[in-house]
PDB file of C-alpha atoms in Angstrom:
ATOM      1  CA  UNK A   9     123.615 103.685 118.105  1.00  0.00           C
ATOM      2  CA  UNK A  10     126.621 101.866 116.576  1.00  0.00           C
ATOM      3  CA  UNK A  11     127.430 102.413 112.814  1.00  0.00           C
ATOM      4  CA  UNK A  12     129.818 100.615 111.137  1.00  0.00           C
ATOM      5  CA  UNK A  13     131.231 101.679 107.576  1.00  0.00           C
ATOM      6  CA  UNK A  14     132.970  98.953 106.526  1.00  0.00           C
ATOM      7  CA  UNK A  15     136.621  99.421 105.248  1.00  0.00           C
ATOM      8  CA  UNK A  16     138.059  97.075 103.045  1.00  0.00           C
ATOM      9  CA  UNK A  17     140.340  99.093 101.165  1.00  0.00           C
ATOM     10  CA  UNK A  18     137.970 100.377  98.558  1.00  0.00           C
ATOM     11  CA  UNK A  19     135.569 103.406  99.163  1.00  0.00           C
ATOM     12  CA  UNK A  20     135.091 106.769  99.775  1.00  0.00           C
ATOM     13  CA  UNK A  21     135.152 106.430 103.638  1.00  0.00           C
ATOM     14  CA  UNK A  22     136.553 109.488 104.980  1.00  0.00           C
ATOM     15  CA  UNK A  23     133.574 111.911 103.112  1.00  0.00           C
ATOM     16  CA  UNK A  24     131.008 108.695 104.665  1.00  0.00           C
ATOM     17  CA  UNK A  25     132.612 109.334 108.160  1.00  0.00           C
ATOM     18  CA  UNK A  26     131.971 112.963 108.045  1.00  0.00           C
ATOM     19  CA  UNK A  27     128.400 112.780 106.460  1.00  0.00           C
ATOM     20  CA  UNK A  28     127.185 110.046 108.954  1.00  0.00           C
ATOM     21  CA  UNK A  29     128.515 112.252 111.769  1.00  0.00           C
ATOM     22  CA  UNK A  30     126.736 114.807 110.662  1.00  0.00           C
ATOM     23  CA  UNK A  31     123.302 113.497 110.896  1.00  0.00           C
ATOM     24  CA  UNK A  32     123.610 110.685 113.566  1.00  0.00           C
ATOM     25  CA  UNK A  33     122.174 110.928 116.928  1.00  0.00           C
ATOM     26  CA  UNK A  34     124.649 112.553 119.978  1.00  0.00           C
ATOM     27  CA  UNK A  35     126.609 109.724 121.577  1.00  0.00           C
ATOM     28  CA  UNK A  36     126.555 107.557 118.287  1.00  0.00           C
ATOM     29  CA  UNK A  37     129.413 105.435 117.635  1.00  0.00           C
ATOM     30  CA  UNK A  38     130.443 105.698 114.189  1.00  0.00           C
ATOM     31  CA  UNK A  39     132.907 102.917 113.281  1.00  0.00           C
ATOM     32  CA  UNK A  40     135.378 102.809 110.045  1.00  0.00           C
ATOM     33  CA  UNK A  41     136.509  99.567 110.320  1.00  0.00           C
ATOM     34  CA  UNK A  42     137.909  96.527 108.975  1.00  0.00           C
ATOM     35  CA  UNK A  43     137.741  94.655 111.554  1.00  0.00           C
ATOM     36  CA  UNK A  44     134.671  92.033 111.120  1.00  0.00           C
ATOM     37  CA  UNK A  45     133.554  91.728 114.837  1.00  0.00           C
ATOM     38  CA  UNK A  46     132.886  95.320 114.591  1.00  0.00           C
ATOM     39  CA  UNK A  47     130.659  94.964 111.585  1.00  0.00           C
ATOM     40  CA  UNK A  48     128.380  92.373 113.246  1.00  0.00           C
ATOM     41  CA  UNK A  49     128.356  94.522 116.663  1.00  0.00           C
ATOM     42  CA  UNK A  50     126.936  97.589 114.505  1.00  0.00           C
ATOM     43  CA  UNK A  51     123.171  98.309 114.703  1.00  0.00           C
ATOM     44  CA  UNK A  52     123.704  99.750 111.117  1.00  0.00           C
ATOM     45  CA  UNK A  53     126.016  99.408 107.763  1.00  0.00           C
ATOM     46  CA  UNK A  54     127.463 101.221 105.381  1.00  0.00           C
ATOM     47  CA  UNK A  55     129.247  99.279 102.573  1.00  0.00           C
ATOM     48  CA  UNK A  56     130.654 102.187 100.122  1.00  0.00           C
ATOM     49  CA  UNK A  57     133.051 101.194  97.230  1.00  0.00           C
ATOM     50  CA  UNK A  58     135.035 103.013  94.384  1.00  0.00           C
ATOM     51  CA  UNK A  59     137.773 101.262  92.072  1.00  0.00           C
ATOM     52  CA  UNK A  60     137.170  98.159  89.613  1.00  0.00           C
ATOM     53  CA  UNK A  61     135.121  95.203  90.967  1.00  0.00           C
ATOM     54  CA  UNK A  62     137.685  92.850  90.774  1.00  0.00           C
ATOM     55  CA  UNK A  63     139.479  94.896  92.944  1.00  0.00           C
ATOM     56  CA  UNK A  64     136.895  95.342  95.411  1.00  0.00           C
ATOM     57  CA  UNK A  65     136.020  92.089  95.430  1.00  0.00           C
ATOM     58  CA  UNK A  66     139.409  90.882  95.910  1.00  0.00           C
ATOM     59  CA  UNK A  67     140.268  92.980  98.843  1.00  0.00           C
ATOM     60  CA  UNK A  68     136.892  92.374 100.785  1.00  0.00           C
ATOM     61  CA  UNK A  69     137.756  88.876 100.888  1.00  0.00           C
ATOM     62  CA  UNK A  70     140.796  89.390 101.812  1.00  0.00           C
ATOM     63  CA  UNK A  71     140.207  91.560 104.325  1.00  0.00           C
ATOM     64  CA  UNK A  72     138.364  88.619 105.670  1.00  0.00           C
ATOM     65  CA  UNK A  73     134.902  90.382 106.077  1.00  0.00           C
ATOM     66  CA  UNK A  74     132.368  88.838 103.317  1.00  0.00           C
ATOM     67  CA  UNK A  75     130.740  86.615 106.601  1.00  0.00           C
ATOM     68  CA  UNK A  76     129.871  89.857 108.524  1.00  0.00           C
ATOM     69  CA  UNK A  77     128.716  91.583 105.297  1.00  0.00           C
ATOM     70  CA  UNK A  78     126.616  88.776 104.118  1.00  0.00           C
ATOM     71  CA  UNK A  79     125.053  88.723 107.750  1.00  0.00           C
ATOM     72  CA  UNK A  80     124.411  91.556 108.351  1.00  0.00           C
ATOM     73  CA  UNK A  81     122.629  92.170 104.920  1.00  0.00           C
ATOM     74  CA  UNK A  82     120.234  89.901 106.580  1.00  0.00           C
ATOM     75  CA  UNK A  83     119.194  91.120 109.765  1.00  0.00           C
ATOM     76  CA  UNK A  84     120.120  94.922 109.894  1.00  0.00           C
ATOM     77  CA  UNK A  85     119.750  98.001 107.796  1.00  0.00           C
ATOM     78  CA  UNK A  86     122.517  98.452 105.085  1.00  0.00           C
ATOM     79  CA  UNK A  87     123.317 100.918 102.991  1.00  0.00           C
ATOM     80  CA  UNK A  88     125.728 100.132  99.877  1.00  0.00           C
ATOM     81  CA  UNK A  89     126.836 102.875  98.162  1.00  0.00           C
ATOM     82  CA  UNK A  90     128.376 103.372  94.537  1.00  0.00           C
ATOM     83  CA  UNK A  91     130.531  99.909  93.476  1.00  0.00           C
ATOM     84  CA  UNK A  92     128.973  98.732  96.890  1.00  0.00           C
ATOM     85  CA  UNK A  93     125.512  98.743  95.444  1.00  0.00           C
ATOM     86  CA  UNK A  94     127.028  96.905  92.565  1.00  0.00           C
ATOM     87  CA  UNK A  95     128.702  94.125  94.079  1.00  0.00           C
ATOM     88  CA  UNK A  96     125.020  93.197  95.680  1.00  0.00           C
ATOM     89  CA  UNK A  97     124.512  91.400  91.877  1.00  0.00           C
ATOM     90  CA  UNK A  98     125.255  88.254  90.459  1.00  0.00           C
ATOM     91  CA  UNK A  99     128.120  89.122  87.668  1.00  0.00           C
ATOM     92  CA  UNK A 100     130.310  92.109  86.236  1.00  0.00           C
ATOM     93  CA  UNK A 101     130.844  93.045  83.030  1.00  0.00           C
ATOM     94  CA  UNK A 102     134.234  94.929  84.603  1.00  0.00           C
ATOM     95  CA  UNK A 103     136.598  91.962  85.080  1.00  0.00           C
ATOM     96  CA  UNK A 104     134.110  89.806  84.000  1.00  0.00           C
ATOM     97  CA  UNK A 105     133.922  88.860  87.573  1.00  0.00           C
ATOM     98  CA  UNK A 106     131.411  86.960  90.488  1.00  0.00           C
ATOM     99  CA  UNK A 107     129.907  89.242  92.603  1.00  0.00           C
ATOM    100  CA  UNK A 108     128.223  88.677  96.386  1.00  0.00           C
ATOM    101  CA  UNK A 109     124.927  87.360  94.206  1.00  0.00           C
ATOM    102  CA  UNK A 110     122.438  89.041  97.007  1.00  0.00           C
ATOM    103  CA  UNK A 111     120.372  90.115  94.167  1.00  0.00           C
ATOM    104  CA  UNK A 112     119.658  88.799  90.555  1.00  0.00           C
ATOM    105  CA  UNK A 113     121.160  90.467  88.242  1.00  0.00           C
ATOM    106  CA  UNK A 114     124.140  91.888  85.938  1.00  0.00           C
ATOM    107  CA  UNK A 115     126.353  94.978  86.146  1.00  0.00           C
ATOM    108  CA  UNK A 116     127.112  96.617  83.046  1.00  0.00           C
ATOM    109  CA  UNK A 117     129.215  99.259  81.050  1.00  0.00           C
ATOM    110  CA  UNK A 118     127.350 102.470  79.323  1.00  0.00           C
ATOM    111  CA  UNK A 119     128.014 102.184  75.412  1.00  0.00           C
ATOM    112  CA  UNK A 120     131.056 104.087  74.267  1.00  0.00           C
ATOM    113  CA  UNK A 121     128.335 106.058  71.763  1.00  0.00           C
ATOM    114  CA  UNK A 122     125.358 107.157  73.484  1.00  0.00           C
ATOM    115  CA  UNK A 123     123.534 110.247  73.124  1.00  0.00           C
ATOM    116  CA  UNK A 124     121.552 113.224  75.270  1.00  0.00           C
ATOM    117  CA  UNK A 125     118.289 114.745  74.174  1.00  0.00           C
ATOM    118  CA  UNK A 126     120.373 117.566  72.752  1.00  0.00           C
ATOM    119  CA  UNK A 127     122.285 115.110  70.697  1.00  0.00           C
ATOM    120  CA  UNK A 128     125.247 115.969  72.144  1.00  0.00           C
ATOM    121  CA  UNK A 129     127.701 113.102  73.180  1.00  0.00           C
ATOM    122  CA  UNK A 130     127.632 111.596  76.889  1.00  0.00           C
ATOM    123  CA  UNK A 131     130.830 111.331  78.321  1.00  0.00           C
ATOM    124  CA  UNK A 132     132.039 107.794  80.015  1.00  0.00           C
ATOM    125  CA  UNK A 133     131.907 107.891  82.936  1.00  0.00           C
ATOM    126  CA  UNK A 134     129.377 109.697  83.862  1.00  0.00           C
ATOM    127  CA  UNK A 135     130.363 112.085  86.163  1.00  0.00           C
ATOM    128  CA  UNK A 136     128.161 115.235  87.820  1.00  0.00           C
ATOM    129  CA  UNK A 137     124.970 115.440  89.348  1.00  0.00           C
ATOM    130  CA  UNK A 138     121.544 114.087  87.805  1.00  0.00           C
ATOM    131  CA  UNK A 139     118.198 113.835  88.400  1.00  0.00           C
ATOM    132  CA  UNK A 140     116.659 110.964  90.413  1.00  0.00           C
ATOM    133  CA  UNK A 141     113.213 109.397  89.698  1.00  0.00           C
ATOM    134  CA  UNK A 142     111.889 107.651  92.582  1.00  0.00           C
ATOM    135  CA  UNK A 143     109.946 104.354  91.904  1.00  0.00           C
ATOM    136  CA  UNK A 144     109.178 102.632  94.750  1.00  0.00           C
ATOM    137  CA  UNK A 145     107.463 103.819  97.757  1.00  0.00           C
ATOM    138  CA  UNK A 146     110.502 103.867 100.382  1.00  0.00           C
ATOM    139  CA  UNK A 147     110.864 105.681 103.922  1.00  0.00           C
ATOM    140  CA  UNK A 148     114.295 106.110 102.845  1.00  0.00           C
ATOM    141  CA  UNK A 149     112.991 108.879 100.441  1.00  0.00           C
ATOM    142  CA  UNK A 150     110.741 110.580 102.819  1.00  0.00           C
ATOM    143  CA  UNK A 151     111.848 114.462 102.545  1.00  0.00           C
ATOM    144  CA  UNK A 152     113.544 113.832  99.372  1.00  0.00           C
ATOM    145  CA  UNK A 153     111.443 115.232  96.926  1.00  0.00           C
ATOM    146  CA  UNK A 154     111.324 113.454  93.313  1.00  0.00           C
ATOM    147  CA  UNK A 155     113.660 114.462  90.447  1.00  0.00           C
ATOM    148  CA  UNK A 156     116.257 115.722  93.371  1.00  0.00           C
ATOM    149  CA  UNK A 157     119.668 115.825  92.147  1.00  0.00           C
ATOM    150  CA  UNK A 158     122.303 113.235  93.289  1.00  0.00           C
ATOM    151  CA  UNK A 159     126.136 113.065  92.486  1.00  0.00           C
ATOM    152  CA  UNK A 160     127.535 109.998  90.193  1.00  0.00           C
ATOM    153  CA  UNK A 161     130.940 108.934  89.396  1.00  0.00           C
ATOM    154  CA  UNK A 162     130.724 105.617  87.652  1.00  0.00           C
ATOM    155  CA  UNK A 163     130.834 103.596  84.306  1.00  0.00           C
ATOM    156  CA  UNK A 164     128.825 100.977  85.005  1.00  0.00           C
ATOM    157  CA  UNK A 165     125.306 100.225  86.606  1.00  0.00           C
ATOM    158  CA  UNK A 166     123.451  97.453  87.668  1.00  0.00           C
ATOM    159  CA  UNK A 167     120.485  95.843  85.644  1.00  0.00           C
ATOM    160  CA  UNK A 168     118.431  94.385  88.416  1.00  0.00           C
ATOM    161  CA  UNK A 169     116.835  90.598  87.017  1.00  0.00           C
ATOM    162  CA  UNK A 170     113.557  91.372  89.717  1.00  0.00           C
ATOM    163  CA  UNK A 171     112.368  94.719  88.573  1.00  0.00           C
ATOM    164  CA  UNK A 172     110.668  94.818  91.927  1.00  0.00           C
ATOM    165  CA  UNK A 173     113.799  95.634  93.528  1.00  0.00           C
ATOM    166  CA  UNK A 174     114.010  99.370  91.598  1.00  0.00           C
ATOM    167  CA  UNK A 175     113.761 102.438  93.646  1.00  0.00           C
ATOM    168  CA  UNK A 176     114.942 104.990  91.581  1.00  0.00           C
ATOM    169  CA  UNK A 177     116.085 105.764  87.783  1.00  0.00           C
ATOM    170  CA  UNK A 178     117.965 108.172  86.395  1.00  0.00           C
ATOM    171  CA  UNK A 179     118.128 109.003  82.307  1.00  0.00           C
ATOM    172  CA  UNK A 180     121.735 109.162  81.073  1.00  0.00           C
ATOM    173  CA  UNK A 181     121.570 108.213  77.440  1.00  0.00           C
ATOM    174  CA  UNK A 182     119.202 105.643  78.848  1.00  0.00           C
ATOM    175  CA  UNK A 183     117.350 104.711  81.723  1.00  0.00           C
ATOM    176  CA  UNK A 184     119.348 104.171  84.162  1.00  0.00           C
ATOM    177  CA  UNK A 185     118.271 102.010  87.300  1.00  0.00           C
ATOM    178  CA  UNK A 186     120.345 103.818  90.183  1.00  0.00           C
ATOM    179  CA  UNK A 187     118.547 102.673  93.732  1.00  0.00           C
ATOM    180  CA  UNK A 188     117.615  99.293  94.719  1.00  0.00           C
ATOM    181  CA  UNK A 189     115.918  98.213  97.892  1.00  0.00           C
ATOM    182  CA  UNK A 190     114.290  95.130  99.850  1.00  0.00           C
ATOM    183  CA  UNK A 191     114.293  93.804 103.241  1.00  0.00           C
ATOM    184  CA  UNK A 192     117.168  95.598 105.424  1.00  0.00           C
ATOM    185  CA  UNK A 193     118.855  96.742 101.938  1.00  0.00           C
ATOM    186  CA  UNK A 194     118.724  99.818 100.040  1.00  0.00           C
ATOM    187  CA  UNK A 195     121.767 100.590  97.846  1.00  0.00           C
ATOM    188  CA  UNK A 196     122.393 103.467  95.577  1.00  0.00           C
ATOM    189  CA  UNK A 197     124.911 103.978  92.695  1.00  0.00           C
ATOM    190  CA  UNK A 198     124.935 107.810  93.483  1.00  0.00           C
ATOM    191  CA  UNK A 199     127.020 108.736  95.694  1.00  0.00           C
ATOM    192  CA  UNK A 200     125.088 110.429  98.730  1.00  0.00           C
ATOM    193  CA  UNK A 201     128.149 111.816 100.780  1.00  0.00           C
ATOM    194  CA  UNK A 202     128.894 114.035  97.637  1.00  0.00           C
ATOM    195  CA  UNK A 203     125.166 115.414  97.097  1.00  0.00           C
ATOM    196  CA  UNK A 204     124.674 118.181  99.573  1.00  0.00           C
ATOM    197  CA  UNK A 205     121.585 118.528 101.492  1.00  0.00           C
ATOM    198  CA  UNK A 206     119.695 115.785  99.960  1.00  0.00           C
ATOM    199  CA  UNK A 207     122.173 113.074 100.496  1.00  0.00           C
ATOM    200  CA  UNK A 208     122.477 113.535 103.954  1.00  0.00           C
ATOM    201  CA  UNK A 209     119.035 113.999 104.353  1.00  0.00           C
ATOM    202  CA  UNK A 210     119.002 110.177 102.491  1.00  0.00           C
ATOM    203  CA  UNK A 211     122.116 109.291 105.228  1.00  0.00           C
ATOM    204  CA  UNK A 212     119.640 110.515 107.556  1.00  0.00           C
ATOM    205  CA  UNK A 213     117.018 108.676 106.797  1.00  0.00           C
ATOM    206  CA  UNK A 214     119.321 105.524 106.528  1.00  0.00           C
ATOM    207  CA  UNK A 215     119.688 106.375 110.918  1.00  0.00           C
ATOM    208  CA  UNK A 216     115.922 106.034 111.504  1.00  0.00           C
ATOM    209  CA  UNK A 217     114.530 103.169 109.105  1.00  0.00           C
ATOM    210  CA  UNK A 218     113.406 100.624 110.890  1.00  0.00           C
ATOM    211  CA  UNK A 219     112.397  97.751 108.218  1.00  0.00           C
TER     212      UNK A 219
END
């Protein structure tokens, strides 16, 4: 199996790399690259991202690798992770900025003043684990159970136009859509890498799909 996480100057890629090596199959190839040939040869993707959209998006077309990345969304199982899952949507509120427009839909910024049950203030960004609520019925969750906590760093989260395309919600002031999936796509705004045993059983997961 060959397993491309695609490097274009904005993600988390060395924690991916030793996550995915973890869990993949002996005599996998697991690819960080930035080199698009490499992305299409890949049976799989991983598209992580950290940093400001504008940034990412800026430096993946740079990097010259959109093509492969919008292919492969198309014919081959990909995983975006974090800003990744993000730049799947139409717009940003961060930068006010175009995004890859796979999905419909915005990406927006918590309110500065939101609240938790306790009434106690919820930092921006949120950062720490949470509980996810799966709502879709996904082999990418089998083994996880529901309410299993995840890792998030992040300011901003998508608001999906097709509410078809939610697979899981978390509640952080809000609810909080933080899992998306159709076709060959599933995309999270957790970070898996960073969430123990249930994110690499998720990575897992990600190595056996077959949709």
């Amino acid at each position: 199996m060959k397993i491309a996480v695609v490097d274009y100057g904005s993600g988390n890629l060395r924690s991916v790399y030793q996550a995915i090596k973890k869990v993949a199959p002996l005599n996998s190839d697991v690819w960080v690259t930035e080199d698009p040939n490499k992305v299409k040869e890949a049976d799989r993707v991983i598209f992580p991202g950290q940093g400001a959209m504008p940034d990412c998006m800026g430096n993946l077309r740079k990097a010259g690798l959109e093509e492969a990345v919008r292919g492969s969304l198309k014919r081959k199982p990909f995983f975006a992770v974090c800003v990744g899952e993000q730049m799947l949507f139409d717009f940003s509120e961060e930068g006010d900025v175009s995004a890859l427009g796979v999905f419909p839909g915005r990406v927006v910024r918590f309110p500065a003043n939101q609240y938790g049950e306790d009434g106690s203030r919820l930092k921006v960004p949120q950062m720490g684990w949470n509980r996810v609520r799966k709502t879709m019925d996904h082999y990418m969750w089998e083994g996880i159970p529901d309410n299993s906590w995840f890792y998030f760093v992040h300011s901003y989260y998508v608001v999906p136009a097709d509410l078809n395309l939610i697979a899981g919600t978390t509640d952080y002031g809000r609810k909080v859509t933080v899992a998306v999936a159709k076709d060959y796509i599933f995309a999270t705004q957790f970070h898996p890498e960073k969430s123990a045993d249930m994110g690499l059983k998720l990575y897992s997961n990600f190595l056996t799909w077959k949709p």
